[in-house]
CSV table of C-alpha atoms in Angstrom, one decimal:
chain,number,residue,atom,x,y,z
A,1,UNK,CA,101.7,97.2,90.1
A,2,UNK,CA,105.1,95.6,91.6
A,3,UNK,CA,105.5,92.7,93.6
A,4,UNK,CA,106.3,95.2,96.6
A,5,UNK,CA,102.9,97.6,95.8
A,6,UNK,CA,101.3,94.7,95.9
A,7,UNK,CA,103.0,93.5,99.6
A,8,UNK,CA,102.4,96.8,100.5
A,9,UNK,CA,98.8,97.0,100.0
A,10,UNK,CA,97.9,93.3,100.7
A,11,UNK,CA,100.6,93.8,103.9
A,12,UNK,CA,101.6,90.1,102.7
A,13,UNK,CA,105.3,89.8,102.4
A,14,UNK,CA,106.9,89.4,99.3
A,15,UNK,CA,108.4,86.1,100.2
A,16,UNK,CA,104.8,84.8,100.8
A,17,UNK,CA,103.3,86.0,98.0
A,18,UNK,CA,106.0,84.3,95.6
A,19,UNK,CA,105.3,81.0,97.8
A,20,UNK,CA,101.2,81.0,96.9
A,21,UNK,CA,102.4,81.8,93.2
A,22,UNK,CA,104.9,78.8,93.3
A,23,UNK,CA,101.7,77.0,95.3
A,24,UNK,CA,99.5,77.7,92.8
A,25,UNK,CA,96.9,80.0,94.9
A,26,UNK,CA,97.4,83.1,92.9
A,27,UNK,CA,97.9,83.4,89.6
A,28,UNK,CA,101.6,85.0,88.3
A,29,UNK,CA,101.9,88.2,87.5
A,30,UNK,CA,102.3,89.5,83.9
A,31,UNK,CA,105.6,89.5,83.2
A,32,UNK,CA,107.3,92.5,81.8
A,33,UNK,CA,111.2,92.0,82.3
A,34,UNK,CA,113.2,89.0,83.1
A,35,UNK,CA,113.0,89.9,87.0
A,36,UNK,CA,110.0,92.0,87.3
A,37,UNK,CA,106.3,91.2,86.5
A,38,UNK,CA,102.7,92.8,86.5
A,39,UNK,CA,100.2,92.4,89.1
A,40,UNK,CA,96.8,93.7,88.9
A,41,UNK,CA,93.9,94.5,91.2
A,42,UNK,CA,92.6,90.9,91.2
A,43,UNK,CA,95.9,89.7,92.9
A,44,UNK,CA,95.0,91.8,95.8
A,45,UNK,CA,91.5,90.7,95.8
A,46,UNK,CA,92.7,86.9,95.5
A,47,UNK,CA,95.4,87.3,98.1
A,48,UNK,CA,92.2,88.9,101.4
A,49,UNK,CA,90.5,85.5,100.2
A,50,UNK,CA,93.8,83.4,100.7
A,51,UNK,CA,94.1,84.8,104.2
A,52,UNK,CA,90.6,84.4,105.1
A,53,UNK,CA,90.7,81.1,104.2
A,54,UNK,CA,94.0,80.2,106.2
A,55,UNK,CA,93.8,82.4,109.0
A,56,UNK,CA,90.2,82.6,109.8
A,57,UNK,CA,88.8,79.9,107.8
A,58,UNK,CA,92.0,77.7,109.1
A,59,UNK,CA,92.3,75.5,105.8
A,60,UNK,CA,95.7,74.1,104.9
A,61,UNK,CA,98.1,75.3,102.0
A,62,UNK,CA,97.1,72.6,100.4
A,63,UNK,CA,93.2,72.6,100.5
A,64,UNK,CA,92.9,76.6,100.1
A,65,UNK,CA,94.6,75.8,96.3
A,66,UNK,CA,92.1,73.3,95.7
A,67,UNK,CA,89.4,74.6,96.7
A,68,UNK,CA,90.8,78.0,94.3
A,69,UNK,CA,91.1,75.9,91.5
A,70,UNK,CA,87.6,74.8,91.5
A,71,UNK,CA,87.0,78.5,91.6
A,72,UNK,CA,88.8,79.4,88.8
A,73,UNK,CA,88.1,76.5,86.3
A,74,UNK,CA,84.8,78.0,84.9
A,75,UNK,CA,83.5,74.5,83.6
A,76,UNK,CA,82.7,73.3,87.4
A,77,UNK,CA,79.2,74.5,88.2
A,78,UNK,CA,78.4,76.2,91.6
A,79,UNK,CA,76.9,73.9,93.0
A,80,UNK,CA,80.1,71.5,92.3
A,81,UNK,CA,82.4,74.4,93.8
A,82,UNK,CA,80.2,74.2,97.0
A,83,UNK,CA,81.1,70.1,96.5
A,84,UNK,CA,84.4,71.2,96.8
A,85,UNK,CA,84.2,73.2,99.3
A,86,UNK,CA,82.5,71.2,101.7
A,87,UNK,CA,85.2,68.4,101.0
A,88,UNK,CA,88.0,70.8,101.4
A,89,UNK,CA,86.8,72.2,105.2
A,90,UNK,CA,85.8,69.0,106.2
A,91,UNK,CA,88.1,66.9,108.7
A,92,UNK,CA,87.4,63.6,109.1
A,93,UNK,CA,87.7,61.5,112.2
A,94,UNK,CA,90.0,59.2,112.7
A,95,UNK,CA,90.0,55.7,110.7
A,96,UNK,CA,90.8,53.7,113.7
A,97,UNK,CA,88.0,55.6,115.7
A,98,UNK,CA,88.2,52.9,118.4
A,99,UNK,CA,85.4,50.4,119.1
A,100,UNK,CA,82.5,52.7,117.2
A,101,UNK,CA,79.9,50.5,115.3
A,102,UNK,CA,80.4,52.3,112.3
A,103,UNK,CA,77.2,50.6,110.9
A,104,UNK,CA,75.2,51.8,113.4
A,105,UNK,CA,76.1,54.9,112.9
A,106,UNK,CA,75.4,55.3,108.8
A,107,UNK,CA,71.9,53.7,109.8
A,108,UNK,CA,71.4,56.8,113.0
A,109,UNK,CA,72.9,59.6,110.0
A,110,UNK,CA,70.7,58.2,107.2
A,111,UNK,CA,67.1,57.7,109.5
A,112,UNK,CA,67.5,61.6,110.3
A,113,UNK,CA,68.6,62.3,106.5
A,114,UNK,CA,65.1,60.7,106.0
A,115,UNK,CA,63.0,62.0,108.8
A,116,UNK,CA,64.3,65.7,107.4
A,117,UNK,CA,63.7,65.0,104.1
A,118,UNK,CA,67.1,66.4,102.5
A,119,UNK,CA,68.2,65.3,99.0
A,120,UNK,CA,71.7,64.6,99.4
A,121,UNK,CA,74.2,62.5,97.9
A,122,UNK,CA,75.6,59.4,99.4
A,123,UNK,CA,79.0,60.9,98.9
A,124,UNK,CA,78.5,64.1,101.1
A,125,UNK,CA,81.0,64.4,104.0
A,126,UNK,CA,78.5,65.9,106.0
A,127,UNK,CA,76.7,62.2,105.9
A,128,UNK,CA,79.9,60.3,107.4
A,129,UNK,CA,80.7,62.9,109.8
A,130,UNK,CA,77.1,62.6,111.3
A,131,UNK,CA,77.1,58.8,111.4
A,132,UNK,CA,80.3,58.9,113.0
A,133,UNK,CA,79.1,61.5,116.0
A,134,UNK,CA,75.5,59.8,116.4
A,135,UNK,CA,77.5,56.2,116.5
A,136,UNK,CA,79.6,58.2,119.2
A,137,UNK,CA,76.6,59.2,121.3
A,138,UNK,CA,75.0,55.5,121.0
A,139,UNK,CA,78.6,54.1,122.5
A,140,UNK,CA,78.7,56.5,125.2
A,141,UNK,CA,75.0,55.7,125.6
A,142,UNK,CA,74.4,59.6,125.8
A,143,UNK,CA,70.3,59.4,125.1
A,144,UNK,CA,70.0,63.0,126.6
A,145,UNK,CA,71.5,64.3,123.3
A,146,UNK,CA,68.2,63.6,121.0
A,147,UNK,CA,66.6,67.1,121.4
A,148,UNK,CA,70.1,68.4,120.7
A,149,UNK,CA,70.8,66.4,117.3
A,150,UNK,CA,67.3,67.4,116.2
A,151,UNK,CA,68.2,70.8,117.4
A,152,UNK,CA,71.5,70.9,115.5
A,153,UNK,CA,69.3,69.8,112.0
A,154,UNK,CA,66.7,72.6,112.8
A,155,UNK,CA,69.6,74.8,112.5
A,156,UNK,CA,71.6,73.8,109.9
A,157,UNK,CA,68.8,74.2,108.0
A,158,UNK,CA,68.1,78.0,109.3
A,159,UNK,CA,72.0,78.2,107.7
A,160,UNK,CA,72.0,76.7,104.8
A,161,UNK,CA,69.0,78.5,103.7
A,162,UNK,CA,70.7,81.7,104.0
A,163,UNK,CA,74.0,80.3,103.2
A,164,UNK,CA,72.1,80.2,100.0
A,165,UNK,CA,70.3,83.0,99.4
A,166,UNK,CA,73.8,85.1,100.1
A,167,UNK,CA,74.7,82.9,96.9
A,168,UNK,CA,72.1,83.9,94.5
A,169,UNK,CA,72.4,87.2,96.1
A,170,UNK,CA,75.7,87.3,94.5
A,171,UNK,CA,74.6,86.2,91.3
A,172,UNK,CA,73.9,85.8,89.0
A,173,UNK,CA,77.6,85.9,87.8
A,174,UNK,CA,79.9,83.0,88.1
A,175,UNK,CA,82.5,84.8,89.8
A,176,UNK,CA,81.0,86.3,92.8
A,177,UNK,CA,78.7,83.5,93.3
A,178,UNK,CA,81.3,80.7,93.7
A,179,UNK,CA,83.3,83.2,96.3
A,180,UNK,CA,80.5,84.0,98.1
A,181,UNK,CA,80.0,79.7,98.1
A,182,UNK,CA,83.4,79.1,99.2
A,183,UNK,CA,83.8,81.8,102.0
A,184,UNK,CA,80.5,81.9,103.0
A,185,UNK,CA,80.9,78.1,103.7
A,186,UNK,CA,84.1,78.2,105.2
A,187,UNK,CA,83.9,81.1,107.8
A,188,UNK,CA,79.9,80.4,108.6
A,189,UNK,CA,81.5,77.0,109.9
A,190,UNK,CA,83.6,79.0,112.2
A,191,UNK,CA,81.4,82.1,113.0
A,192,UNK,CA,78.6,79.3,113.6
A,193,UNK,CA,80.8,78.1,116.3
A,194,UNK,CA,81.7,81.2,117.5
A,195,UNK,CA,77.8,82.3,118.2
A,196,UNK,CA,77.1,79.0,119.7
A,197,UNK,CA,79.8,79.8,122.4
A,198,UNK,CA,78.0,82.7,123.1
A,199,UNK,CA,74.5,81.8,123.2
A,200,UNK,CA,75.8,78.8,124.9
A,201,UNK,CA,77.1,80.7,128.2
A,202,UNK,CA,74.0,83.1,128.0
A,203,UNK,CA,71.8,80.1,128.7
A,204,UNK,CA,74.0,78.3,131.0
A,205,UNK,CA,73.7,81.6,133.3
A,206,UNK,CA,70.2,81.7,133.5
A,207,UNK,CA,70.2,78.1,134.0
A,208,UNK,CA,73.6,78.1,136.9
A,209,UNK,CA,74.2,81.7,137.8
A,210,UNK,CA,77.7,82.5,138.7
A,211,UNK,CA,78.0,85.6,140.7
A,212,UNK,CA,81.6,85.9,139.9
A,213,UNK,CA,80.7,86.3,136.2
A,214,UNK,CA,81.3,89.6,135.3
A,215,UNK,CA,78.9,90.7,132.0
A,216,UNK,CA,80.1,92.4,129.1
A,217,UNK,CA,77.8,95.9,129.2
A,218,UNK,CA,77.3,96.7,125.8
A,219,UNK,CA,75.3,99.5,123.9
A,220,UNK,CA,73.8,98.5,120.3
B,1,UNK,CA,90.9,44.0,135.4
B,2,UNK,CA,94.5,44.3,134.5
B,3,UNK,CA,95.4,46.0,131.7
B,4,UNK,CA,95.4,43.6,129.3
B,5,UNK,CA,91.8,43.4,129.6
B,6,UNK,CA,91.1,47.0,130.0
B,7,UNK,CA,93.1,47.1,126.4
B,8,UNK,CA,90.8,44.4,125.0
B,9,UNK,CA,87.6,45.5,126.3
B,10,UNK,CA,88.3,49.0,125.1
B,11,UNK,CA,90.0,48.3,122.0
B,12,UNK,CA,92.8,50.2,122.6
B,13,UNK,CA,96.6,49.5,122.7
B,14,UNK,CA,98.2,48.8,125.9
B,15,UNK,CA,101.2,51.1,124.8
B,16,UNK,CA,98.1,54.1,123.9
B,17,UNK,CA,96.4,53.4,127.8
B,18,UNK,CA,99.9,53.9,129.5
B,19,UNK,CA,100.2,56.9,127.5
B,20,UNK,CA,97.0,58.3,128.4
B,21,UNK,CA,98.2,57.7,131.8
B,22,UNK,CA,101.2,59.1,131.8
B,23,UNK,CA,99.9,62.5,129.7
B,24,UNK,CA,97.2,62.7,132.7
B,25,UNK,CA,94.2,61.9,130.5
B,26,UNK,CA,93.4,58.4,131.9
B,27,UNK,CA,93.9,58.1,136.1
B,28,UNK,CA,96.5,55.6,136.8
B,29,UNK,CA,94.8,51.8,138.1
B,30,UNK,CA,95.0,50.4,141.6
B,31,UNK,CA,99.1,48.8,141.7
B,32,UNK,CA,98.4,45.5,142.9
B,33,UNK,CA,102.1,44.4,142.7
B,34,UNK,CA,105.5,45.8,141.3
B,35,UNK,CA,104.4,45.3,138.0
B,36,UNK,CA,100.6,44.9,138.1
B,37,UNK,CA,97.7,47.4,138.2
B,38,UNK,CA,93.9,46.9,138.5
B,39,UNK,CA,91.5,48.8,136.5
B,40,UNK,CA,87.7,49.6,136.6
B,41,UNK,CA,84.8,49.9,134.8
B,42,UNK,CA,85.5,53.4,135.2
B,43,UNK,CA,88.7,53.5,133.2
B,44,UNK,CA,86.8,52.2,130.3
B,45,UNK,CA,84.2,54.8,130.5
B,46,UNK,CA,87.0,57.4,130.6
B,47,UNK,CA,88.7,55.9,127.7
B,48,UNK,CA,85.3,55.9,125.5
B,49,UNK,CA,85.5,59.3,126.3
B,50,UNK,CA,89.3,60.1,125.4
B,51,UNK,CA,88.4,58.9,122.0
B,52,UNK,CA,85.4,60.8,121.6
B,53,UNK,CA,87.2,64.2,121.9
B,54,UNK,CA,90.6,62.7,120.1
B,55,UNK,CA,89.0,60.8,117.0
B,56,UNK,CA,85.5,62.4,116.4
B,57,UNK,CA,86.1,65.9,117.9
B,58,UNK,CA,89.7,66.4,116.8
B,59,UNK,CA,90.7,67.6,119.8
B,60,UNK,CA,94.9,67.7,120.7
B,61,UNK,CA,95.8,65.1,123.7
B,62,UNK,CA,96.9,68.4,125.5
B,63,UNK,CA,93.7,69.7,124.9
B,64,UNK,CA,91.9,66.7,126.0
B,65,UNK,CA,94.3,66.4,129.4
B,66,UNK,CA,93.2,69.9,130.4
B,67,UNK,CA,89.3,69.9,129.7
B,68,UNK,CA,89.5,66.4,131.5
B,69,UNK,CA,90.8,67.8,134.2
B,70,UNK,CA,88.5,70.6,134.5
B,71,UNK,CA,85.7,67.8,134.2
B,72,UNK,CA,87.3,65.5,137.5
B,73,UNK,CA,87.6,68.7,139.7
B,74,UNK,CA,84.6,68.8,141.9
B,75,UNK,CA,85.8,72.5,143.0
B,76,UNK,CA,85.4,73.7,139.6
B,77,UNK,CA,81.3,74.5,138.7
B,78,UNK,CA,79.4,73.1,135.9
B,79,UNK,CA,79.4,76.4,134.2
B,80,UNK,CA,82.9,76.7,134.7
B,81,UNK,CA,83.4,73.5,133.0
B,82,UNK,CA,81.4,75.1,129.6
B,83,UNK,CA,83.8,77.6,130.0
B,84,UNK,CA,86.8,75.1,129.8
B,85,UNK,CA,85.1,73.2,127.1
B,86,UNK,CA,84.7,76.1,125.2
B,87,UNK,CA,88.5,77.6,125.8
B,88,UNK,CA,89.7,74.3,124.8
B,89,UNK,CA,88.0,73.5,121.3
B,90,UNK,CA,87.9,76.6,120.3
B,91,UNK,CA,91.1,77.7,117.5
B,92,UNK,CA,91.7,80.6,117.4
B,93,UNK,CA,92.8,83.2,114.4
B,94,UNK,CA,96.4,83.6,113.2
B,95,UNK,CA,98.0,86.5,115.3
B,96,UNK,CA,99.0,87.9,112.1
B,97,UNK,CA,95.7,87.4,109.9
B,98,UNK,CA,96.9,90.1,107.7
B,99,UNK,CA,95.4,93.9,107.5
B,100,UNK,CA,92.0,93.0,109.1
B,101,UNK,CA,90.5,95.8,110.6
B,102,UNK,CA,90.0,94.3,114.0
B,103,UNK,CA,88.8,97.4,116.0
B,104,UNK,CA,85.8,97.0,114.0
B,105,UNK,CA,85.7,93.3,114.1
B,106,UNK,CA,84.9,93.9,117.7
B,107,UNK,CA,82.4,96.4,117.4
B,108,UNK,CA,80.7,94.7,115.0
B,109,UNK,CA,80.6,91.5,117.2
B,110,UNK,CA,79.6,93.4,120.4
B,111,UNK,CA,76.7,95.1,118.3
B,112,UNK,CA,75.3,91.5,117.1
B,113,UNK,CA,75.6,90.3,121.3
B,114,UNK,CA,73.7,93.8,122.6
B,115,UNK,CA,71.1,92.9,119.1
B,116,UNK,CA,70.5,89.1,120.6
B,117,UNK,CA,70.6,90.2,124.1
B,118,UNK,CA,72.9,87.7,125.1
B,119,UNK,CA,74.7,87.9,128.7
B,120,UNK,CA,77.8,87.2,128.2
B,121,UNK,CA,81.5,87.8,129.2
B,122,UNK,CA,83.8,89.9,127.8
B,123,UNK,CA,86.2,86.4,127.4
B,124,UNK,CA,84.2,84.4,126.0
B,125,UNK,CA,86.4,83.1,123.0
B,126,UNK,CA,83.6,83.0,120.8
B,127,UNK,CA,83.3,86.8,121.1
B,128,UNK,CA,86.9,87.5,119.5
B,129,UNK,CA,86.6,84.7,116.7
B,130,UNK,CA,83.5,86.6,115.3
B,131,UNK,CA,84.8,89.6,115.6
B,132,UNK,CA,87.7,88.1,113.2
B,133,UNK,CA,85.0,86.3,110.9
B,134,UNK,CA,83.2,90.0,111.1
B,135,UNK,CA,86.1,91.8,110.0
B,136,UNK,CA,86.9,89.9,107.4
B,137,UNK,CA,83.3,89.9,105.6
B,138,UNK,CA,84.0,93.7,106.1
B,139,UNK,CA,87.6,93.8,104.9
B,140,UNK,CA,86.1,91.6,102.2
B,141,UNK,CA,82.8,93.7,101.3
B,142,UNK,CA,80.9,90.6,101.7
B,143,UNK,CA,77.7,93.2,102.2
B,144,UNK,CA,75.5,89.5,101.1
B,145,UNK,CA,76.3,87.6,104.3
B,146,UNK,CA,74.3,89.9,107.1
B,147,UNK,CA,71.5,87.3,106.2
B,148,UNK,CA,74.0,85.0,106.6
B,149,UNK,CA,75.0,86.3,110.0
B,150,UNK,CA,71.8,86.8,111.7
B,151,UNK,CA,70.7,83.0,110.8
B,152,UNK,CA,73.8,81.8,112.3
B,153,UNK,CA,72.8,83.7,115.5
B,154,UNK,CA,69.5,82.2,115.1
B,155,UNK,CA,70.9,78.8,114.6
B,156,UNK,CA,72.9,79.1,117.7
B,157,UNK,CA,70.3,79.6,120.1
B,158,UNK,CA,68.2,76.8,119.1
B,159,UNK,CA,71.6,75.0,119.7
B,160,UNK,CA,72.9,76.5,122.9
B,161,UNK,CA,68.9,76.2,124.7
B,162,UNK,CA,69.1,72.3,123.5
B,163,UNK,CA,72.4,72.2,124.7
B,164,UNK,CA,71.1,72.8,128.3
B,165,UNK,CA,68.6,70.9,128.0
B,166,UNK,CA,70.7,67.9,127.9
B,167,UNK,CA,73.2,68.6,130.4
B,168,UNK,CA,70.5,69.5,133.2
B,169,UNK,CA,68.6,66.1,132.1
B,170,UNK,CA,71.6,64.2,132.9
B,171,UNK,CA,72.0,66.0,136.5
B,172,UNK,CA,71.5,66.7,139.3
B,173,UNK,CA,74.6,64.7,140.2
B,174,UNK,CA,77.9,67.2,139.1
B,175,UNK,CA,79.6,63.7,137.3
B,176,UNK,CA,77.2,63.1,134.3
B,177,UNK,CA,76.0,66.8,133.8
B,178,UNK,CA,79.9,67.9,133.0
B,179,UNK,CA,80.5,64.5,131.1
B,180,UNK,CA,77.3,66.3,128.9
B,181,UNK,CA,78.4,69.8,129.0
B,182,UNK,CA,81.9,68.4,127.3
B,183,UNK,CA,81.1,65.9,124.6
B,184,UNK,CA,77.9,68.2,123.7
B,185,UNK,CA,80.1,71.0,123.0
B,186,UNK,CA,83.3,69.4,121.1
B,187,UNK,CA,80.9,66.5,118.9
B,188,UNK,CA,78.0,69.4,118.8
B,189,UNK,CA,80.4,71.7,116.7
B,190,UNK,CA,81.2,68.5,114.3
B,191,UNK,CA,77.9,67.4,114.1
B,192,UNK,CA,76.5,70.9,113.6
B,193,UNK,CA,78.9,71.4,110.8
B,194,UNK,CA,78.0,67.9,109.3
B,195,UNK,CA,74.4,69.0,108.9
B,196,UNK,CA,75.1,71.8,107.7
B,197,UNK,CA,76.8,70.2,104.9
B,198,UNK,CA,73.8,67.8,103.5
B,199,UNK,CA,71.2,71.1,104.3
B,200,UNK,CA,73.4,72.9,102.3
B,201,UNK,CA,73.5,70.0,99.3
B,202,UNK,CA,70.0,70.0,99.8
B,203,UNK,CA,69.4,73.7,99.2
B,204,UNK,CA,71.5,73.8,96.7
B,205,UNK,CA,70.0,71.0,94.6
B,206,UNK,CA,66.5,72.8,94.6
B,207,UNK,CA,68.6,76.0,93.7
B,208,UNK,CA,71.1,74.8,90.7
B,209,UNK,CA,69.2,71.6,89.8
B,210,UNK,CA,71.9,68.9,88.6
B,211,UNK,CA,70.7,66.4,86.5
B,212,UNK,CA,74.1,63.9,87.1
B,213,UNK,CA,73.7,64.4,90.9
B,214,UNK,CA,72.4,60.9,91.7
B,215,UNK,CA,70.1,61.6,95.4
B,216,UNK,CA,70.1,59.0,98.3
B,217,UNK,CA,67.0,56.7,98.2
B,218,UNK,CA,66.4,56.5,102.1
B,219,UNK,CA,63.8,54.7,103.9
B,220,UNK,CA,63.2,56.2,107.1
């Protein structure tokens, strides 16, 4: 198809599908003239998981083609595209986080690395993300929190669990395997937060009742 | 203290404090003279705080000004704090996220709250940000996630019930249980998404075994 089929059917402008080519997100088109090219059924495919990533998932220009290029190069293993993809959806705090005892923290992040018994790298983000929160509790001396850390790692492994099984689901080709990786991991971070919102104002009105609160009546 | 010593104690910038102060986020000390103010141990308590949601919960200072003024309202109830908290971290979808089919975003997330059983109102933003997450693993024909789904809604209620927990350990008195209810929710979602990362590594490892992948040796 054309450049405008394929706008038309994605219902991406044309303009913004030449940017992602010039980007590097999508691959060009075939080309067939010396202003027109080729674009196949992939492109549309490739352009839903561009916009999932940036609208929903909320990644950058920038970190959706990295995270692509892993995906395409077919010498990076899965489990170094999910690598990827946890490094590309990961925002880091702030270097000059303030008076935090940093130390602290790594020894708080590693202790419940231990007491869970997870094999990780020393290099996962998820491991200086944690220190820097649990260092964060310890300086606001927020002790009420424990049961909810624990709580949180009961979770995340619930998640991560299925996170993979939707992998090998996918399997066992390449292909769908590292897409189901890279979305999975991207919009479970969001959807994760989005059900914790719910489930989080269900418990607070049993807990505080508010008679103003009007509930949603639904039928399954 | 003046703030010279309010910017030492907390390490942070005199020129970052009046900021604060002027944006709203930080009250304003007691003037002592034309040019003088006095500070209290309260100020650097609130400034911990500001950090917290700035650096570690990547929160915007606008952001920060209006959940911080929910928090120092005693009109406004604890629950309606959550809901504050929960408006003000949570980012929403582009407008435009391309040809999602959002009518069945909704009715997919409003099946999944009747499924759980959760209370809950019909604006509670996590209730439109999985409906967008669900329409795009439609729009995708991700059919391998709803394992996926359902452990995230798992996942979430062990969070949102320990998530109580905390704030009504720190009450009864209104101060603490809303300090809770805020920097539970905005460093909960980081430190839910950090775990999530090293579970995932770890399920991943025992999955796709990588023989260069050099584990953490932790002592607990």
């Amino acid at each position: 198809m054309k450049v405008a089929e394929l706008s038309q059917t994605s219902g991406i402008s044309v303009a913004t599908i030449k940017y992602y080519v010039r980007e590097g997100l999508l691959p060009a088109g075939e080309r067939t003239s010396a202003t027109q090219a080729q674009y196949e059924e992939s492109h549309v495919r490739r352009l839903s998981v561009i916009r999932a990533l940036i609208d929903i998932g909320g990644l950058s220009v920038a970190r959706t083609a990295h995270v692509l290029a892993a995906m395409d190069d077919p010498a990076i293993s899965v489990n170094q595209v999910l690598g990827t993809a946890q490094q590309s959806v990961t925002v880091f705090a702030a270097a000059d986080a303030g008076p935090l005892d940093r130390a602290l923290g790594w020894q708080r992040a590693d202790a419940l690395i231990a007491r869970r018994g997870w094999q990780v790298s020393a290099g996962n983000p998820g491991r200086q993300l944690a220190a820097d929160v649990l260092a964060t509790f310890d300086h606001l001396g927020m002790a009420e929190v424990s049961g909810l850390v624990e709580a949180c790692a009961s979770a995340a492994e619930i998640v991560a669990e299925a996170d993979l099984e939707a992998v090998v689901a996918n399997g066992p080709d390449r292909e769908s395997m590292v897409e189901t990786v890279v979305i999975g991991t991207v919009l479970g971070d969001v959807l994760l937060m989005a059900m914790r919102r719910l489930a989080q104002e269900h418990q607070s009105g049993k807990q505080f009742p508010d008679p103003d609160c009007e509930p949603l009546t639904l039928k399954e």
